[in-house]
């Protein structure tokens, strides 16, 4: 019954992520799939801390900590440097949060993808600026409480669709993945690794602290996001070919929202409206995948 | 470019292993295997989750031995057990129950075909010797378990061949004689001595009471309950059980297409009806209540009807007359009342009164059996008797345990096995620790919330550590399972069945058995799926290099609890951290 996944880990215990951190699980999985010949660029985010304070590092691969807005640019530079040394084997990865991707790092990312730089950009999405204390980002979903969308001022804008923004660049490969679907995630990482040019992975990574959930349901909640179609699993090749990887059995978004403190203020009507929005998005995605 | 100095970059050189993040923990996950509902429902307390796990891995011998640990008769129970396990299977609430009985039969048949010899744990020899009376399922089980507990046993059977009700009361289309014989031979390998054609009379019983340290009485019930119909001469109407015994001994009366009435609604009645059909008669089954009230297995009833047995529900015989070598049976129509769902209805004559007449060449009655002789029944309450779940222990004048159908709560083969096991364990406790320890000793080896007992737990085997908590459906993480249809038991067609006594249920292949076993959730049992290790954000679940077992590294485990939630089968628990923190 065991899943067929690589056994080796490229991470040490003793890192300082919160208990139940989805981003820690995401990193574990990514590196299992990529292996040792990987260089990673981490702009400011929770992972800058998780990796350990100087002189510690929790990863068994080289990591460059860089400025918040520079993930795409630094990764381009690292790739160029490796190329100059004739190293084409090593995979370069930019690993950034949603704030560092959707917001402040977006221009560097967009530029790199436009130039079709040869690296994998991974956004681990915990739907807010968690490291600095749960501020909303353009990835924060409609309806969420954050410290900058408090009380009745909960976020009333939709989450930015980052994969579509990258698809608009005709990126060779873009995919969503979730810590709750390790096999799908591994397959996508392996596929991305084999492609040359810019690649983008959007990994849904729960945050017990910022989402106000008990840590033990961290993976379960990520799975529910997929089961409810809030975070569909799909991939896009060459900015054209859409493949949906998982077809849920019609769980209601309510079930997902009910378990999280960050949504506890929402009324039944709000939830109904969110259900409608999720269905709209799903319909659109199916349409793009040629399924309607 | 060449001579330029690279800019200074701070360079980490140490891992994070020095951070003992276990000190953050306020919840503590741990491995905590629990009890599956099927095991708790199995009268023999079989470790079903483990049997299914081993079967799914193709470890058929180990799976078979796991059954034998608790039940010496898997080829029999794999065919005729009423499978209380399946009706409690957690998988029922997901799609359909696991075909536990079919897998049990597969394992027993495979072991027999491959002539496997089980290696079962046993205790060192004890000095006490025990006599077992009756080689039916309870006697065989008692002798088997007593032998494994180290006792010398002599088993006395009155019939020419062992098996009791299994040999003589169950038609071969459900339990072929050769299968039974092979299984009994296997059981006898546990070391007891079997004496057939050795009826135990009251006098002999008293004598063996003196010659042996204890006697197990598993003589079953074989005397038909009187209940005369108006117009019936005593002894005139044959008992269904007696009839089945005749047929199983080799007689084959021809009924040449004539009607035969069978009165009753239990398995014996249904078996007798189906036997009549196979002998060329036209069986009419007469039952005073409704079909859903019949104690016979529903599946057997529907197969009987498919084969051509006619069922008259809500009719009862009023009188019988002899007419030109036949019988004229007058039946009265009944009406059911008090018909709460799931409960046996009560009946009374229908109003207005209505009767019908039935001309038959033979009448069979299967309305219940009692002990052949009064002394076989357990005595009424007295100080020196101990009423256990499926047996009665009498300590004076000599030590006697009444078991099997004489003492069980429910008369079934698996309850007979339970009874034999209970008796064996009770006697061992009595001999080794004394009478006051019997009840607490039995309590300590109950499976889940009982009443089933486990020999493995009694012998302190590895699975005795399992938590008695019975896993419920909501404790299964269904996200890790996919729907899969239950095995469809291959069967002879109705036409093929009614032509003879060939076994109805056909063999299943190893592939099918493994596929079916893989559907099992393995409730409460770690099946090494590795989910706990896979999802741990802190790399704190470690797999031992020498074995496939896992442990939690509490130096680093922050107590997030993901492992416990992602364990598909509730083989872990999450508790408040209470012990003082190891590190700070
Ligand atoms: C230019 C700049 N502005 C602000 C910060 C402070 N800062 C560090 S991490 C962070 C939030 C990062 O959010 P996200 O990218 O979503 O990652 P997360 O912390 O949620 O993992 C911020 C605002 C900074 N390091 N640099
Ligand atoms: S799923 Fe398996 S372990 Fe669970 S109750 Fe059913 S047979 Fe038993
Ligand atoms: S998750 Fe799998 S390996 Fe871990 S305890 Fe549960 S069954 Fe065993
Ligand atoms: Mg974030």
CSV table of N, CA and C in Angstrom, one decimal, chain B residues 221 236 240 324 463 581:
chain,number,residue,atom,x,y,z
B,221,UNK,N,-26.8,-31.0,20.9
B,221,UNK,CA,-28.2,-31.3,21.1
B,221,UNK,C,-28.6,-32.1,20.0
B,236,UNK,N,-43.7,-40.5,15.1
B,236,UNK,CA,-44.1,-40.8,13.7
B,236,UNK,C,-43.5,-39.8,12.7
B,240,UNK,N,-36.0,-33.1,11.3
B,240,UNK,CA,-35.1,-32.6,10.2
B,240,UNK,C,-33.7,-33.0,10.4
B,324,UNK,N,-54.4,-43.0,2.2
B,324,UNK,CA,-53.9,-43.7,1.1
B,324,UNK,C,-52.4,-43.6,1.0
B,463,UNK,N,0.3,-9.3,19.7
B,463,UNK,CA,-0.8,-8.5,19.5
B,463,UNK,C,-1.6,-8.2,20.8
B,581,UNK,N,9.4,17.7,30.2
B,581,UNK,CA,10.1,17.8,28.9
B,581,UNK,C,11.5,17.3,29.0
